């Protein structure tokens, strides 16, 4: 099976990690699964950048994400992403595994991505994302970034314009509900 990452999902995921570069961040991946079990990641929904131990808040975020998916046709929660505080840390950890298990229970083909922070920046040949199982083991799953050259150029342009500062994750929304998540 193949995982196709659309521009919007890729850019949002990286902007979230850039905004909180000294902290761990995570979020949900929204998209579709086709008849051949290929997963298409259309949107990234940033969750947290502070503590990953907020179980009640996670439940609320998952409920709201589900509601959002019902409003958008054909979207569902098809995965999870995480960037760890230490750039060389490529482990999901207990909290990440717990979320992954929850998502896999709803979507057996779910995709779990770790951002490889040890690389300086993404390139069309290396998009700095690793596919892992819900247990956190690295997979050799094929990740395909749509229009890789243009998508990475767009990401770099957005970062140089400071677009990451406008990104609102669920944490920020909880602190100030006027910020649209």
Coordinates of N, CA, C and O in Angstrom, one line a residue:
X1 N 0.8 -1.2 0.0 CA 0.0 0.0 0.0 C 0.9 1.3 0.0 O 2.0 1.2 0.5
X2 N 0.3 2.3 -0.5 CA 1.0 3.6 -0.6 C 0.3 4.6 0.2 O -0.9 4.6 0.4
X3 N 1.1 5.6 0.7 CA 0.6 6.7 1.4 C 0.9 8.0 0.6 O 2.1 8.2 0.3
X4 N -0.1 8.7 0.1 CA 0.0 9.9 -0.7 C -0.2 11.1 0.3 O -1.3 11.2 0.9
X5 N 0.8 12.0 0.3 CA 0.6 13.2 1.2 C 0.4 14.4 0.3 O 1.2 14.8 -0.5
X6 N -0.8 15.0 0.5 CA -1.1 16.2 -0.3 C -0.5 17.4 0.3 O -0.1 17.4 1.5
X7 N -0.3 18.4 -0.5 CA 0.4 19.6 -0.2 C -0.1 20.2 1.2 O 0.7 20.6 2.0
X8 N -1.4 20.4 1.3 CA -1.9 21.1 2.5 C -1.5 20.3 3.8 O -1.1 20.9 4.8
X9 N -1.6 19.0 3.8 CA -1.3 18.2 4.9 C 0.2 18.4 5.3 O 0.6 18.6 6.4
X10 N 1.0 18.3 4.3 CA 2.5 18.3 4.5 C 2.9 19.7 5.0 O 3.6 19.8 6.0
X11 N 2.4 20.8 4.4 CA 2.8 22.1 4.8 C 2.3 22.4 6.2 O 3.0 22.9 7.1
X12 N 1.1 22.0 6.6 CA 0.5 22.3 7.9 C 1.3 21.5 9.0 O 1.7 22.1 10.0
X13 N 1.6 20.3 8.7 CA 2.4 19.5 9.6 C 3.8 20.1 9.9 O 4.2 20.3 11.1
X14 N 4.5 20.5 8.9 CA 5.8 21.2 9.1 C 5.7 22.5 9.7 O 6.5 22.9 10.5
X15 N 4.7 23.3 9.4 CA 4.5 24.6 10.0 C 4.3 24.5 11.5 O 4.8 25.3 12.3
X16 N 3.5 23.4 11.9 CA 3.2 23.2 13.3 C 4.6 22.9 14.0 O 4.8 23.4 15.1
X17 N 5.4 22.0 13.4 CA 6.7 21.7 14.0 C 7.6 22.9 14.1 O 8.3 23.1 15.1
X18 N 7.5 23.8 13.0 CA 8.4 25.0 13.0 C 8.0 26.0 14.1 O 8.8 26.6 14.7
X19 N 6.7 26.1 14.3 CA 6.2 27.1 15.2 C 6.6 26.8 16.6 O 6.9 27.6 17.4
X20 N 6.7 25.5 17.0 CA 7.0 25.0 18.3 C 8.3 24.2 18.2 O 8.3 23.0 18.6
X21 N 9.3 24.7 17.6 CA 10.5 23.9 17.2 C 11.3 23.4 18.4 O 12.0 22.4 18.3
X22 N 11.1 23.9 19.6 CA 11.8 23.4 20.8 C 10.9 22.5 21.6 O 11.3 22.1 22.7
X23 N 9.7 22.2 21.1 CA 8.8 21.3 21.8 C 8.3 20.2 21.0 O 8.4 20.2 19.8
X24 N 7.8 19.2 21.6 CA 7.1 18.1 20.9 C 5.8 18.6 20.4 O 5.1 19.3 21.1
X25 N 5.4 18.2 19.2 CA 4.1 18.5 18.6 C 3.4 17.3 18.1 O 4.1 16.3 17.7
X26 N 2.1 17.3 18.0 CA 1.4 16.2 17.3 C 0.1 16.7 16.7 O -0.3 17.8 17.0
X27 N -0.5 15.8 15.9 CA -1.7 16.2 15.3 C -2.3 15.0 14.6 O -1.7 13.9 14.5
X28 N -3.5 15.2 14.1 CA -4.3 14.2 13.3 C -4.1 14.4 11.9 O -3.9 15.5 11.4
X29 N -4.2 13.3 11.1 CA -4.1 13.3 9.7 C -5.5 12.9 9.1 O -6.0 11.8 9.5
X30 N -6.0 13.7 8.3 CA -7.4 13.5 7.8 C -7.3 13.2 6.3 O -6.4 13.8 5.6
X31 N -8.1 12.3 5.8 CA -8.0 11.9 4.4 C -8.9 10.8 4.1 O -10.0 10.6 4.7
X32 N -8.5 9.9 3.1 CA -9.3 8.9 2.6 C -8.5 7.6 2.5 O -7.2 7.6 2.4
X33 N -9.1 6.4 2.4 CA -8.5 5.2 2.2 C -9.3 4.6 1.0 O -10.5 4.5 1.0
X34 N -8.6 4.2 -0.1 CA -9.3 3.7 -1.3 C -9.4 2.2 -1.2 O -8.9 1.5 -0.2
X35 N -10.0 1.6 -2.2 CA -10.3 0.1 -2.3 C -9.0 -0.7 -2.2 O -9.0 -1.8 -1.8
X36 N -7.9 -0.1 -2.7 CA -6.6 -0.9 -2.7 C -5.8 -0.6 -1.4 O -4.7 -0.9 -1.3
X37 N -6.5 0.0 -0.4 CA -5.9 0.3 0.9 C -4.8 1.4 0.8 O -4.0 1.5 1.7
X38 N -4.8 2.2 -0.3 CA -3.9 3.3 -0.3 C -4.5 4.4 0.5 O -5.7 4.7 0.4
X39 N -3.6 5.1 1.2 CA -4.1 6.2 2.1 C -3.7 7.5 1.5 O -2.6 7.7 1.1
X40 N -4.7 8.5 1.4 CA -4.4 9.8 0.9 C -4.6 10.8 2.1 O -5.7 10.8 2.7
X41 N -3.5 11.5 2.4 CA -3.5 12.4 3.5 C -3.8 13.8 3.0 O -3.0 14.4 2.2
X42 N -5.0 14.3 3.3 CA -5.5 15.6 2.7 C -5.2 16.8 3.6 O -5.0 17.9 3.1
X43 N -5.4 16.6 4.9 CA -5.3 17.7 5.9 C -4.5 17.2 7.1 O -4.7 16.0 7.5
X44 N -3.8 18.1 7.7 CA -3.2 17.8 9.0 C -4.0 18.7 10.0 O -4.2 19.9 9.7
X45 N -4.4 18.2 11.1 CA -5.1 19.0 12.2 C -4.2 19.0 13.4 O -4.1 18.0 14.1
X46 N -3.5 20.1 13.6 CA -2.6 20.2 14.7 C -3.2 20.1 16.1 O -4.3 20.8 16.3
X47 N -2.7 19.3 17.0 CA -3.3 19.1 18.3 C -2.5 19.8 19.4 O -3.0 20.9 19.8
X48 N -1.4 19.3 19.8 CA -0.8 19.8 21.0 C 0.7 20.2 20.8 O 1.3 19.7 19.9
X49 N 1.1 21.1 21.6 CA 2.6 21.5 21.6 C 3.1 21.6 23.1 O 4.2 22.0 23.3
X50 N 2.3 21.2 24.0 CA 2.7 21.3 25.4 C 2.9 19.9 26.0 O 3.7 19.2 25.6
X51 N 2.0 19.6 26.9 CA 2.0 18.2 27.5 C 1.2 17.3 26.6 O 0.1 17.6 26.2
X52 N 1.8 16.1 26.4 CA 1.1 15.1 25.7 C 0.2 14.2 26.6 O -0.3 13.2 26.2
X53 N 0.1 14.6 27.9 CA -0.6 13.8 28.8 C -2.1 14.2 29.1 O -2.6 13.9 30.1
X54 N -2.6 15.0 28.2 CA -4.0 15.6 28.5 C -5.1 14.7 27.9 O -5.7 15.0 26.9
X55 N -5.3 13.6 28.6 CA -6.3 12.6 28.0 C -7.7 13.2 27.8 O -8.3 13.0 26.8
X56 N -8.3 13.9 28.8 CA -9.6 14.5 28.5 C -9.6 15.4 27.3 O -10.5 15.4 26.5
X57 N -8.6 16.2 27.2 CA -8.5 17.2 26.1 C -8.3 16.4 24.7 O -8.8 16.8 23.7
X58 N -7.6 15.3 24.8 CA -7.4 14.5 23.6 C -8.8 14.0 23.1 O -9.1 14.0 22.0
X59 N -9.6 13.5 24.1 CA -10.9 13.0 23.8 C -11.8 14.0 23.1 O -12.4 13.8 22.1
X60 N -11.7 15.3 23.6 CA -12.5 16.4 23.1 C -12.0 16.7 21.7 O -12.8 16.8 20.7
X61 N -10.7 16.7 21.5 CA -10.1 17.0 20.2 C -10.5 15.9 19.1 O -10.9 16.3 18.0
X62 N -10.5 14.7 19.5 CA -10.9 13.6 18.6 C -12.4 13.7 18.3 O -12.7 13.5 17.1
X63 N -13.2 14.1 19.2 CA -14.6 14.3 19.0 C -14.8 15.4 18.0 O -15.6 15.3 17.0
X64 N -14.2 16.5 18.2 CA -14.3 17.7 17.3 C -13.8 17.4 15.9 O -14.4 17.8 14.9
X65 N -12.7 16.6 15.9 CA -12.1 16.2 14.5 C -13.1 15.3 13.8 O -13.3 15.5 12.6
X66 N -13.8 14.4 14.5 CA -14.8 13.6 14.0 C -15.9 14.4 13.4 O -16.4 14.1 12.3
X67 N -16.4 15.4 14.2 CA -17.5 16.2 13.7 C -17.1 17.0 12.4 O -17.9 17.1 11.5
X68 N -15.8 17.5 12.4 CA -15.3 18.2 11.3 C -15.4 17.3 10.0 O -15.8 17.7 8.9
X69 N -14.9 16.0 10.2 CA -14.9 15.1 9.1 C -16.3 14.8 8.6 O -16.4 14.6 7.4
X70 N -17.3 14.8 9.5 CA -18.6 14.5 9.0 C -19.2 15.6 8.2 O -20.0 15.4 7.2
X71 N -18.7 16.8 8.4 CA -19.2 18.0 7.6 C -18.5 18.0 6.3 O -19.1 18.4 5.3
X72 N -17.2 17.6 6.2 CA -16.5 17.6 5.0 C -16.8 16.2 4.3 O -16.7 15.2 5.0
X73 N -17.1 16.2 3.1 CA -17.5 14.9 2.5 C -16.3 14.0 2.4 O -15.2 14.5 2.0
X74 N -16.4 12.8 2.7 CA -15.4 11.7 2.5 C -14.2 11.8 3.3 O -13.2 11.1 3.1
X75 N -14.1 12.8 4.3 CA -12.9 12.9 5.1 C -13.1 12.0 6.3 O -14.1 12.0 6.9
X76 N -12.0 11.4 6.8 CA -12.0 10.7 8.1 C -10.6 10.8 8.7 O -9.6 11.1 8.0
X77 N -10.5 10.5 10.0 CA -9.2 10.5 10.6 C -8.5 9.2 10.2 O -8.9 8.1 10.4
X78 N -7.4 9.4 9.4 CA -6.7 8.3 8.8 C -5.3 8.2 9.3 O -4.5 7.4 8.9
X79 N -4.9 9.0 10.3 CA -3.6 8.9 10.9 C -3.2 9.9 11.9 O -4.1 10.7 12.3
X80 N -1.9 9.9 12.2 CA -1.4 10.8 13.3 C 0.0 11.1 13.0 O 0.7 10.3 12.4
X81 N 0.4 12.3 13.4 CA 1.8 12.7 13.2 C 2.4 13.2 14.5 O 1.6 13.7 15.4
X82 N 3.7 13.1 14.6 CA 4.3 13.6 15.9 C 5.8 14.0 15.5 O 6.4 13.4 14.7
X83 N 6.2 15.1 16.1 CA 7.6 15.6 16.0 C 8.0 15.7 17.5 O 7.4 16.3 18.3
X84 N 9.1 15.0 17.8 CA 9.6 15.0 19.2 C 10.4 16.2 19.6 O 11.0 16.8 18.7
X85 N 10.5 16.4 20.9 CA 11.3 17.5 21.4 C 12.8 17.4 21.0 O 13.4 18.4 20.5
X86 N 13.4 16.2 21.2 CA 14.7 16.0 20.8 C 14.8 15.6 19.3 O 14.1 14.6 18.9
X87 N 15.5 16.3 18.5 CA 15.5 16.0 17.1 C 15.9 14.6 16.7 O 15.4 14.0 15.7
X88 N 16.7 14.0 17.5 CA 17.2 12.6 17.2 C 16.2 11.5 17.7 O 16.4 10.3 17.4
X89 N 15.2 11.9 18.4 CA 14.2 11.0 19.0 C 13.2 10.5 18.0 O 12.4 11.3 17.5
X90 N 13.3 9.3 17.6 CA 12.4 8.8 16.6 C 11.4 7.7 17.2 O 11.2 6.7 16.6
X91 N 11.0 8.0 18.4 CA 10.0 7.1 19.1 C 8.7 7.7 19.2 O 8.6 8.9 19.5
X92 N 7.6 6.9 19.1 CA 6.3 7.5 19.3 C 6.1 7.7 20.8 O 5.4 8.7 21.2
X93 N 6.6 6.9 21.7 CA 6.4 7.1 23.1 C 5.0 6.6 23.5 O 4.2 6.3 22.7
X94 N 4.8 6.5 24.9 CA 3.5 5.9 25.3 C 2.3 6.7 24.9 O 1.3 6.1 24.5
X95 N 2.4 8.0 24.9 CA 1.2 8.8 24.5 C 0.9 8.6 23.0 O -0.2 8.4 22.6
X96 N 1.9 8.7 22.2 CA 1.8 8.6 20.8 C 1.2 7.2 20.4 O 0.3 7.1 19.6
X97 N 1.7 6.2 21.1 CA 1.2 4.8 20.9 C -0.3 4.7 21.3 O -1.1 4.0 20.6
X98 N -0.6 5.4 22.4 CA -2.0 5.3 22.8 C -3.0 6.0 21.8 O -4.0 5.4 21.4
X99 N -2.6 7.1 21.3 CA -3.4 7.8 20.2 C -3.4 6.9 19.0 O -4.5 6.7 18.4
X100 N -2.3 6.4 18.6 CA -2.2 5.5 17.4 C -3.2 4.3 17.5 O -3.9 4.0 16.6
X101 N -3.2 3.7 18.7 CA -4.1 2.6 18.9 C -5.6 3.0 18.8 O -6.4 2.3 18.2
X102 N -5.9 4.1 19.3 CA -7.3 4.7 19.2 C -7.7 4.9 17.8 O -8.7 4.5 17.4
X103 N -6.7 5.5 17.0 CA -7.0 5.8 15.6 C -7.1 4.5 14.8 O -8.0 4.3 14.0
X104 N -6.2 3.5 15.1 CA -6.2 2.3 14.3 C -7.5 1.5 14.6 O -8.0 0.8 13.7
X105 N -8.0 1.6 15.8 CA -9.3 0.9 16.1 C -10.4 1.4 15.2 O -11.3 0.6 14.9
X106 N -10.4 2.7 14.8 CA -11.4 3.2 13.9 C -11.1 3.1 12.5 O -11.9 3.1 11.6
X107 N -9.7 3.1 12.2 CA -9.3 3.0 10.8 C -8.1 2.0 10.7 O -7.0 2.4 11.0
X108 N -8.3 0.8 10.4 CA -7.3 -0.2 10.4 C -6.1 0.1 9.5 O -5.0 -0.3 9.7
X109 N -6.3 0.9 8.4 CA -5.2 1.3 7.5 C -4.5 2.6 7.9 O -3.7 3.1 7.1
X110 N -4.8 3.0 9.1 CA -4.2 4.3 9.6 C -2.7 4.4 9.4 O -2.0 3.4 9.5
X111 N -2.2 5.6 9.2 CA -0.8 5.9 9.0 C -0.3 6.7 10.2 O -1.0 7.7 10.6
X112 N 0.9 6.4 10.6 CA 1.5 7.1 11.7 C 2.8 7.6 11.3 O 3.7 6.8 10.9
X113 N 3.0 8.9 11.4 CA 4.2 9.6 10.8 C 5.0 10.2 11.9 O 4.5 11.0 12.8
X114 N 6.3 10.0 11.9 CA 7.2 10.7 12.8 C 8.1 11.7 12.0 O 8.6 11.3 10.9
X115 N 8.2 12.9 12.4 CA 9.0 13.9 11.7 C 10.5 13.6 12.1 O 10.8 13.6 13.3
X116 N 11.3 13.4 11.2 CA 12.7 13.2 11.5 C 13.4 14.5 11.6 O 13.9 15.1 10.6
X117 N 13.6 15.0 12.8 CA 14.2 16.3 13.0 C 15.7 16.4 12.9 O 16.3 17.4 13.0
X118 N 16.3 15.2 12.8 CA 17.7 15.2 12.7 C 18.2 15.7 11.3 O 19.4 16.1 11.1
X119 N 17.3 15.7 10.3 CA 17.6 16.3 9.0 C 17.4 17.8 9.1 O 16.5 18.2 9.7
X120 N 18.2 18.5 8.4 CA 18.1 20.0 8.4 C 16.8 20.5 7.8 O 16.1 21.3 8.3
X121 N 16.5 20.0 6.6 CA 15.3 20.4 6.0 C 14.8 19.4 4.9 O 15.6 18.6 4.4
X122 N 13.5 19.4 4.7 CA 12.9 18.5 3.7 C 13.4 18.8 2.3 O 13.6 20.0 2.0
X123 N 13.5 17.8 1.5 CA 13.8 17.9 0.1 C 13.0 16.9 -0.7 O 12.4 16.0 -0.1
X124 N 12.8 17.1 -2.0 CA 12.0 16.2 -2.8 C 12.5 14.7 -2.6 O 11.7 13.8 -2.7
X125 N 13.8 14.5 -2.4 CA 14.3 13.2 -2.2 C 14.2 12.6 -0.8 O 14.2 11.4 -0.6
X126 N 14.0 13.5 0.1 CA 13.9 13.1 1.6 C 12.9 14.1 2.2 O 13.3 15.2 2.6
X127 N 11.7 13.6 2.4 CA 10.6 14.5 3.0 C 10.6 14.5 4.5 O 9.8 15.1 5.1
X128 N 11.6 13.9 5.1 CA 11.9 13.9 6.6 C 10.7 13.4 7.4 O 10.5 13.8 8.5
X129 N 10.0 12.4 6.8 CA 8.9 11.8 7.5 C 9.2 10.3 7.5 O 9.6 9.7 6.5
X130 N 8.9 9.6 8.7 CA 9.1 8.2 8.8 C 7.7 7.6 9.1 O 7.0 8.1 10.0
X131 N 7.3 6.5 8.4 CA 6.1 5.8 8.7 C 6.5 4.8 9.8 O 7.5 4.1 9.8
X132 N 5.6 4.7 10.8 CA 5.8 3.8 11.9 C 4.5 3.1 12.2 O 3.4 3.5 11.8
X133 N 4.5 1.9 12.9 CA 3.3 1.2 13.2 C 2.8 1.8 14.5 O 3.4 2.7 15.1
X134 N 1.6 1.4 14.9 CA 0.9 1.9 16.1 C 1.8 1.6 17.3 O 1.7 2.3 18.3
X135 N 2.6 0.6 17.2 CA 3.5 0.2 18.3 C 4.8 1.0 18.2 O 5.7 0.9 19.1
X136 N 5.0 1.8 17.2 CA 6.2 2.7 17.1 C 7.3 2.1 16.3 O 8.4 2.7 16.2
X137 N 7.1 0.9 15.7 CA 8.2 0.3 14.9 C 8.2 1.0 13.5 O 7.2 1.1 12.9
X138 N 9.4 1.3 13.0 CA 9.6 1.9 11.7 C 9.1 0.9 10.6 O 9.4 -0.3 10.7
X139 N 8.4 1.4 9.6 CA 7.9 0.6 8.5 C 8.5 1.1 7.2 O 9.0 2.2 7.1
X140 N 8.5 0.2 6.2 CA 9.1 0.6 4.9 C 8.0 1.0 4.0 O 8.1 0.8 2.8
X141 N 7.0 1.6 4.5 CA 5.8 2.0 3.8 C 6.2 3.2 2.8 O 6.9 4.1 3.2
X142 N 5.7 3.1 1.6 CA 6.1 4.1 0.6 C 5.3 5.4 0.9 O 4.1 5.4 1.0
X143 N 6.0 6.5 1.1 CA 5.4 7.8 1.3 C 5.6 8.6 0.1 O 6.8 8.8 -0.4
X144 N 4.6 9.1 -0.6 CA 4.7 9.9 -1.8 C 4.1 11.3 -1.5 O 3.0 11.5 -1.2
X145 N 5.0 12.3 -1.7 CA 4.6 13.7 -1.5 C 4.1 14.2 -2.9 O 4.9 14.2 -3.9
X146 N 2.9 14.7 -3.0 CA 2.3 15.2 -4.3 C 3.1 16.5 -4.7 O 3.3 17.3 -3.8
X147 N 3.5 16.5 -5.9 CA 4.3 17.7 -6.4 C 5.4 18.1 -5.5 O 5.4 19.3 -5.0
X148 N 6.2 17.2 -5.1 CA 7.2 17.4 -4.1 C 8.0 18.7 -4.2 O 8.2 19.4 -3.3
X149 N 8.5 19.0 -5.4 CA 9.4 20.2 -5.6 C 8.6 21.4 -5.3 O 9.0 22.3 -4.5
X150 N 7.4 21.5 -5.8 CA 6.5 22.7 -5.6 C 6.1 22.8 -4.2 O 6.0 23.9 -3.6
X151 N 5.7 21.6 -3.6 CA 5.2 21.6 -2.2 C 6.3 22.1 -1.2 O 6.0 22.9 -0.3
X152 N 7.5 21.6 -1.4 CA 8.6 22.0 -0.5 C 9.0 23.5 -0.8 O 9.2 24.2 0.2
X153 N 8.9 23.9 -2.0 CA 9.1 25.4 -2.3 C 8.1 26.2 -1.6 O 8.4 27.3 -1.0
X154 N 6.8 25.8 -1.6 CA 5.7 26.5 -0.9 C 6.0 26.5 0.6 O 5.8 27.5 1.2
X155 N 6.4 25.4 1.1 CA 6.7 25.3 2.6 C 7.8 26.3 2.9 O 7.6 27.1 3.9
X156 N 8.8 26.3 2.2 CA 9.9 27.2 2.5 C 9.5 28.7 2.4 O 9.9 29.5 3.2
X157 N 8.7 29.0 1.4 CA 8.1 30.3 1.2 C 7.3 30.7 2.4 O 7.4 31.8 2.9
X158 N 6.4 29.8 2.8 CA 5.5 30.1 4.0 C 6.3 30.3 5.2 O 6.0 31.2 6.0
X159 N 7.4 29.5 5.4 CA 8.2 29.7 6.6 C 9.0 31.0 6.6 O 9.0 31.8 7.5
X160 N 9.5 31.4 5.4 CA 10.2 32.7 5.3 C 9.3 33.9 5.5 O 9.7 34.9 5.9
X161 N 8.0 33.7 5.2 CA 7.0 34.8 5.5 C 6.5 34.7 6.9 O 5.6 35.6 7.3
X162 N 6.9 33.7 7.7 CA 6.4 33.6 9.1 C 5.0 33.0 9.3 O 4.4 33.2 10.3
X163 N 4.6 32.3 8.2 CA 3.2 31.7 8.3 C 3.0 30.8 9.5 O 1.8 30.7 10.0
X164 N 4.1 30.2 10.0 CA 3.9 29.3 11.1 C 3.4 30.0 12.3 O 2.7 29.4 13.2
X165 N 3.6 31.3 12.4 CA 3.1 32.1 13.6 C 1.6 32.2 13.6 O 1.0 32.3 14.6
X166 N 1.0 32.1 12.4 CA -0.5 32.1 12.3 C -1.2 30.8 12.6 O -2.4 30.7 12.8
X167 N -0.4 29.7 12.6 CA -1.0 28.4 12.8 C -1.5 28.2 14.2 O -0.9 28.6 15.2
X168 N -2.7 27.7 14.3 CA -3.4 27.5 15.6 C -3.6 26.0 15.8 O -4.3 25.4 15.0
X169 N -3.0 25.5 16.9 CA -3.3 24.1 17.2 C -4.4 24.0 18.3 O -4.8 25.1 18.8
X170 N -4.8 22.8 18.7 CA -5.8 22.7 19.7 C -5.4 23.3 21.0 O -6.2 23.8 21.7
X171 N -4.1 23.1 21.4 CA -3.6 23.7 22.6 C -3.9 25.2 22.6 O -4.4 25.8 23.6
X172 N -3.6 25.9 21.6 CA -3.8 27.4 21.5 C -5.3 27.7 21.5 O -5.7 28.7 22.1
X173 N -6.1 26.9 20.9 CA -7.5 27.1 20.9 C -8.1 27.0 22.3 O -8.9 27.7 22.7
X174 N -7.5 26.0 23.1 CA -8.0 25.9 24.5 C -7.6 27.1 25.3 O -8.4 27.5 26.2
X175 N -6.4 27.7 25.0 CA -6.0 28.9 25.8 C -6.8 30.1 25.4 O -7.0 31.0 26.2
X176 N -7.3 30.2 24.1 CA -8.0 31.3 23.6 C -9.0 30.8 22.6 O -8.6 30.6 21.4
X177 N -10.2 30.6 22.9 CA -11.2 30.0 22.0 C -11.6 30.9 20.8 O -12.2 30.5 19.9
X178 N -11.1 32.2 20.9 CA -11.4 33.0 19.7 C -10.5 32.6 18.6 O -10.7 33.0 17.4
X179 N -9.4 31.9 18.9 CA -8.5 31.4 17.8 C -9.1 30.2 17.2 O -9.3 29.2 17.9
X180 N -9.4 30.2 15.9 CA -10.1 29.2 15.2 C -9.1 28.0 14.9 O -8.1 28.2 14.3
X181 N -9.5 26.8 15.4 CA -8.7 25.6 15.2 C -9.2 25.0 14.0 O -8.5 24.4 13.2

